GROMACS .gro file of C-alpha atoms in nm:
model
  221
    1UNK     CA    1  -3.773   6.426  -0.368
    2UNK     CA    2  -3.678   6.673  -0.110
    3UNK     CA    3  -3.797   7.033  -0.118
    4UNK     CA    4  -3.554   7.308  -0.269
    5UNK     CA    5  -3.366   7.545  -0.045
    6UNK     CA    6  -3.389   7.280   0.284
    7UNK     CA    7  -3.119   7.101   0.396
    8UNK     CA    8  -3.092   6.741   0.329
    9UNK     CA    9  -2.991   6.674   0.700
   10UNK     CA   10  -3.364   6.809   0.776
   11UNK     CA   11  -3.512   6.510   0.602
   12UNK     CA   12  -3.553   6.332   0.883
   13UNK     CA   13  -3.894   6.158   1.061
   14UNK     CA   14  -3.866   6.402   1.370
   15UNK     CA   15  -3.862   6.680   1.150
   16UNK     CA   16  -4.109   6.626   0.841
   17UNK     CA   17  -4.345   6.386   0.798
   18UNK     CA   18  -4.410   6.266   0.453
   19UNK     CA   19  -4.798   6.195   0.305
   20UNK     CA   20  -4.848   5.842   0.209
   21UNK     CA   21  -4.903   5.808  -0.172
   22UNK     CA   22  -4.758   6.152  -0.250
   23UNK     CA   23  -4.364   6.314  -0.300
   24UNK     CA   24  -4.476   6.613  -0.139
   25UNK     CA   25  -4.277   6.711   0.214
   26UNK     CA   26  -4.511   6.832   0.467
   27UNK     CA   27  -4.312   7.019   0.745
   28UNK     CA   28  -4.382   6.950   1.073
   29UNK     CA   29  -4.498   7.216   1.385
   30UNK     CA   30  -4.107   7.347   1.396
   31UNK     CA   31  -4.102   7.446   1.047
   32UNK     CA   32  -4.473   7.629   1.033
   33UNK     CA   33  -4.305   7.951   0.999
   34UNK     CA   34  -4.153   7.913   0.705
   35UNK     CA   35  -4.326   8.091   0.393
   36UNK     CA   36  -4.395   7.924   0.134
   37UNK     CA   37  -4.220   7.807  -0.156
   38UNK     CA   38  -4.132   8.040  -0.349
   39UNK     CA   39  -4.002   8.258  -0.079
   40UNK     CA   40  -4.116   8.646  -0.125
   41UNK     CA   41  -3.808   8.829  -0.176
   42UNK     CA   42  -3.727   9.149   0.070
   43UNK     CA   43  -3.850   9.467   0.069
   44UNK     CA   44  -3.616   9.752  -0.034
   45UNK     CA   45  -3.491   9.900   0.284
   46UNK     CA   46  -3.531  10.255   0.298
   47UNK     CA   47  -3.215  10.543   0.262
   48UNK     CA   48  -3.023  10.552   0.596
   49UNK     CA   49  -3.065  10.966   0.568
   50UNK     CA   50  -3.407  11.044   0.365
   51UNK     CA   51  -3.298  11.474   0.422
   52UNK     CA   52  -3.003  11.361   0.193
   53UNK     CA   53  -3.141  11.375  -0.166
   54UNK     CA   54  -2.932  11.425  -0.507
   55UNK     CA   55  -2.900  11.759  -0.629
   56UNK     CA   56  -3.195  11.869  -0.821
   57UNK     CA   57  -3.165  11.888  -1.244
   58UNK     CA   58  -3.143  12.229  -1.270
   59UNK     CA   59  -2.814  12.210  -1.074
   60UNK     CA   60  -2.667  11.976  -1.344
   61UNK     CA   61  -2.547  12.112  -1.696
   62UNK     CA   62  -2.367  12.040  -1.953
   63UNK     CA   63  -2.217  12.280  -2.191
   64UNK     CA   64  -2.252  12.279  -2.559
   65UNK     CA   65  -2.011  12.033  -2.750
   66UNK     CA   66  -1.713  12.160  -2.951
   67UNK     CA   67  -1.593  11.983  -3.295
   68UNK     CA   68  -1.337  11.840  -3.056
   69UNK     CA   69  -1.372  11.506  -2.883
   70UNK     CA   70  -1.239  11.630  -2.561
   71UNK     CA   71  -1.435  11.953  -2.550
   72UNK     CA   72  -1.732  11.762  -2.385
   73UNK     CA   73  -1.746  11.783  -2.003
   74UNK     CA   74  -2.054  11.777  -1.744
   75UNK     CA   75  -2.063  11.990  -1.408
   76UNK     CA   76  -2.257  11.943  -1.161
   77UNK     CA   77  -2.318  12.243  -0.866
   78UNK     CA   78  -2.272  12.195  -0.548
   79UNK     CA   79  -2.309  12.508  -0.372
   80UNK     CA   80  -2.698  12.482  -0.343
   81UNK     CA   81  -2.719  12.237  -0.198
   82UNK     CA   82  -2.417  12.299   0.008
   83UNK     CA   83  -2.570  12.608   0.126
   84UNK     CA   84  -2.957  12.460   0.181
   85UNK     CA   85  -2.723  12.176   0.436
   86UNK     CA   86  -2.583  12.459   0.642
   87UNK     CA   87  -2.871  12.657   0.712
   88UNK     CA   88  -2.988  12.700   1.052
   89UNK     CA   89  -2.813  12.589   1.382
   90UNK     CA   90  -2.594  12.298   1.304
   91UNK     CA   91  -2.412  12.542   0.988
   92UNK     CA   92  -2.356  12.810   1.247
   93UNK     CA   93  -2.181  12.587   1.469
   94UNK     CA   94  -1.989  12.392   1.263
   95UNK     CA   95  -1.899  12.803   1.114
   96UNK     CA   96  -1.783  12.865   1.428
   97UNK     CA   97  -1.548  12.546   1.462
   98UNK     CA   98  -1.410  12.552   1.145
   99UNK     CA   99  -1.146  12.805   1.233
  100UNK     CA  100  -1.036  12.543   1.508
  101UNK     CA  101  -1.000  12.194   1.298
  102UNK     CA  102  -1.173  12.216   0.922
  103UNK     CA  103  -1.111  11.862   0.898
  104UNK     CA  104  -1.290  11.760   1.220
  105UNK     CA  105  -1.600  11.988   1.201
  106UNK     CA  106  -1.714  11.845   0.869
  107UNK     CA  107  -1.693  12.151   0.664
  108UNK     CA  108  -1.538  12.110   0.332
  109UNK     CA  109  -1.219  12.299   0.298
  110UNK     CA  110  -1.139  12.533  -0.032
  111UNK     CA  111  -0.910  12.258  -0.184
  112UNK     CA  112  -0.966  12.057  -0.492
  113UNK     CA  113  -0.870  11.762  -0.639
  114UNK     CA  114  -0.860  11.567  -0.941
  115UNK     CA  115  -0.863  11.232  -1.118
  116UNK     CA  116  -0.583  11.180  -1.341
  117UNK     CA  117  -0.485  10.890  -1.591
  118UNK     CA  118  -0.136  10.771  -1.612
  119UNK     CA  119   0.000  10.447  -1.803
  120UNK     CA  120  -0.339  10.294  -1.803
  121UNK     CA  121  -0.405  10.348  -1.415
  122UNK     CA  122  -0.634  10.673  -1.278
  123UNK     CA  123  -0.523  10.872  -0.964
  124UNK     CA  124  -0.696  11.078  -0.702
  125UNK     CA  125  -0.460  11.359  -0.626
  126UNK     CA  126  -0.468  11.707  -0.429
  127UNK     CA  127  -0.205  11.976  -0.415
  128UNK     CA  128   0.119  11.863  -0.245
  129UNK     CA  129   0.009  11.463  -0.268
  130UNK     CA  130   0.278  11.225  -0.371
  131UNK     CA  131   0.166  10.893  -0.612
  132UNK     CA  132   0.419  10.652  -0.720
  133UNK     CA  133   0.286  10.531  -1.038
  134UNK     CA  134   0.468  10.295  -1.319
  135UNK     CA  135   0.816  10.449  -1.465
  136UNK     CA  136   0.654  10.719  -1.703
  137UNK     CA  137   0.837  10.754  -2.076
  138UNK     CA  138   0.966  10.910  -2.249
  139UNK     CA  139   1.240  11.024  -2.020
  140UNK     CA  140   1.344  11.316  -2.179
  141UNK     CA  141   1.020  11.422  -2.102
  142UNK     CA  142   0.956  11.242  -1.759
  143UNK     CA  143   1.356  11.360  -1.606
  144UNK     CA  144   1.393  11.403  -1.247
  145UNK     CA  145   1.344  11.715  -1.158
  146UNK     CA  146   1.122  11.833  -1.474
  147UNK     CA  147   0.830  11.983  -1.378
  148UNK     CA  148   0.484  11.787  -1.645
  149UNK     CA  149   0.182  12.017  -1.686
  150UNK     CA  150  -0.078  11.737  -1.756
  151UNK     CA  151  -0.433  11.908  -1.954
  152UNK     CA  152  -0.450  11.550  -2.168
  153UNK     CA  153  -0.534  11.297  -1.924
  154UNK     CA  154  -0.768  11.480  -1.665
  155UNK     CA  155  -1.048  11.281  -1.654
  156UNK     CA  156  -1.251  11.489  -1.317
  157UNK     CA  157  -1.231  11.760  -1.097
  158UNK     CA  158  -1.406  11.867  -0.771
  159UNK     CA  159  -1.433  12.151  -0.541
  160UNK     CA  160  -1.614  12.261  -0.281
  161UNK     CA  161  -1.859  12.436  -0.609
  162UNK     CA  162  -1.898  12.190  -0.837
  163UNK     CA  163  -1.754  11.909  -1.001
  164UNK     CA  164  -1.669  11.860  -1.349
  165UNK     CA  165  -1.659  11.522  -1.543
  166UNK     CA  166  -1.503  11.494  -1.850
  167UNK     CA  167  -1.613  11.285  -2.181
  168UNK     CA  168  -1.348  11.160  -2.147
  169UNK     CA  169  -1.113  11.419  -2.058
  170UNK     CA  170  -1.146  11.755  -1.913
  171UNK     CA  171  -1.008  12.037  -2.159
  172UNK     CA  172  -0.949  12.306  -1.934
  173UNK     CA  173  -0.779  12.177  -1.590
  174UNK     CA  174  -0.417  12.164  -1.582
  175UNK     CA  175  -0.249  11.950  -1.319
  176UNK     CA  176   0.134  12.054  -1.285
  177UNK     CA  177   0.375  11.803  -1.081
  178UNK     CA  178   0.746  11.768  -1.047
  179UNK     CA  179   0.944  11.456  -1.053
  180UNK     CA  180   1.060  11.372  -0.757
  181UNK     CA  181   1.234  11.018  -0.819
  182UNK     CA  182   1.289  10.733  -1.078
  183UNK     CA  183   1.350  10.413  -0.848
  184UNK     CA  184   1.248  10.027  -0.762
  185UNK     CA  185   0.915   9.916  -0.609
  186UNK     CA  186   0.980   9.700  -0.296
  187UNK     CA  187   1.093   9.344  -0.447
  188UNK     CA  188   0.812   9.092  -0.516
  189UNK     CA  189   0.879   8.696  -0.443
  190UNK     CA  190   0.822   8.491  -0.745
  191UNK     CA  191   0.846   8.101  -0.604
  192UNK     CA  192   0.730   7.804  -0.762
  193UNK     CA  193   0.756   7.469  -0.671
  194UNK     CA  194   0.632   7.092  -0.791
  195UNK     CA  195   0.608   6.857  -0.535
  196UNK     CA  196   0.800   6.504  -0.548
  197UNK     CA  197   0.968   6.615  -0.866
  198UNK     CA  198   1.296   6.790  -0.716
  199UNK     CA  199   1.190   7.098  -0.912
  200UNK     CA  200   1.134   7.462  -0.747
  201UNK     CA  201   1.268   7.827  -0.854
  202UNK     CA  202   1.233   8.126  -0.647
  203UNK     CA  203   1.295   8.465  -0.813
  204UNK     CA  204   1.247   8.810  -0.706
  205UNK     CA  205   1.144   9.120  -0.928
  206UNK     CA  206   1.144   9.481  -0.879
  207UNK     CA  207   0.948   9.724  -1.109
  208UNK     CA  208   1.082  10.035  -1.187
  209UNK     CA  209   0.830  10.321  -1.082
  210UNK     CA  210   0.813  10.717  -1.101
  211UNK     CA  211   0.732  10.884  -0.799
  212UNK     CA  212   0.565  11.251  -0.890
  213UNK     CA  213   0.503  11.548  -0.660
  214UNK     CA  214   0.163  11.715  -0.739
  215UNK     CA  215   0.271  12.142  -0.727
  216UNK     CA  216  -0.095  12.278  -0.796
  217UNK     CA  217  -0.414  12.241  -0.996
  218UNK     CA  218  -0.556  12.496  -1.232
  219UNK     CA  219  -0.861  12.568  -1.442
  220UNK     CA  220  -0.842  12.744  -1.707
  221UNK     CA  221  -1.126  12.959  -1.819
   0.00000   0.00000   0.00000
């Protein structure tokens, strides 16, 4: 009966030795640093950055609930901590790059974003991002060229401040885009064949998508 968790191809006379009378495998000098059996498992390993902790509780509310369902949201602050990061020498310097490159100083800009839900699929978007997304209905609604003011199907939103998390949906941020185009995805290759029956088919198909221009997002106290 071999041992679990050791290869078979280890079962060998040059590499364990087996005690007359008895099923149990005794390794041999080679294998004396194995554990035993069961094997301990491992130690948690410790955070990569123990200065980074979450934000305290006192930085995370949530307001009162409304009668309705979407009036439910959590925020969580982020300028604390934001400002308890950037104190001392490495916040002054990377105060004084930020007027060079924002992006490459690792200071957070004043933009926002948002998570947004459309046709079953959520969205990260930013002012002036374009998503393609499945072809939206109804189209008297969803034209080209009509300009959607979505406060429905926000589901977060972040800023450099805070971030707010809706239950499910946020009721006070608006995201406003513009439709930019109504067209075909690239086409997809649909081929199927059964071998030594003469039989294959090869199709193509092409889904019909929106693609939306994101013009601004707004919270509405």
């Amino acid at each position: 009966m071999s041992p679990p968790l050791l290869p078979r191809l280890l079962l060998r006379p040059s590499g364990l030795g087996l005690l007359r009378g008895s099923s149990r495998v005794v390794p041999s000098c080679r294998f004396s640093s194995l554990p035993p059996f069961p094997y301990p498992l491992p130690k948690p390993r410790p955070p990569s950055n123990p200065s980074v902790s979450p934000p305290p509780l006192s930085d995370v509310r949530r307001p009162p609930s409304s009668s309705s369902s979407n009036g439910e949201y959590y925020v969580v602050k982020h300028k604390g901590q934001y400002d308890r990061a950037m104190d001392g020498e490495h916040g002054d310097r990377l105060r004084a790059l930020r007027g060079t490159d924002p992006l490459l100083t690792g200071v957070p800009s004043a933009s926002q974003f948002a998570v947004v839900e459309l046709s079953g699929t959520q969205f990260k978007v930013s002012p002036n991002d374009v998503l393609t997304t499945e072809k939206l209905k109804p189209l008297s609604k969803w034209s080209v060229g009509s300009v959607v003011r979505m406060s429905d199907n926000v589901v977060l939103h972040g800023s450099a401040a805070e971030t707010r998390v809706g239950s499910p949906y946020l009721p006070n941020v608006v995201v406003t885009v513009r439709v930019e185009e109504i067209t075909h995805d690239a086409t997809v290759v649909v081929f199927k064949k059964r071998r030594r029956k003469n039989s294959q088919r090869k199709n193509g198909h092409r889904r019909e998508v929106t693609v939306l221009r994101v013009l601004g997002i707004d919270v509405e106290e």
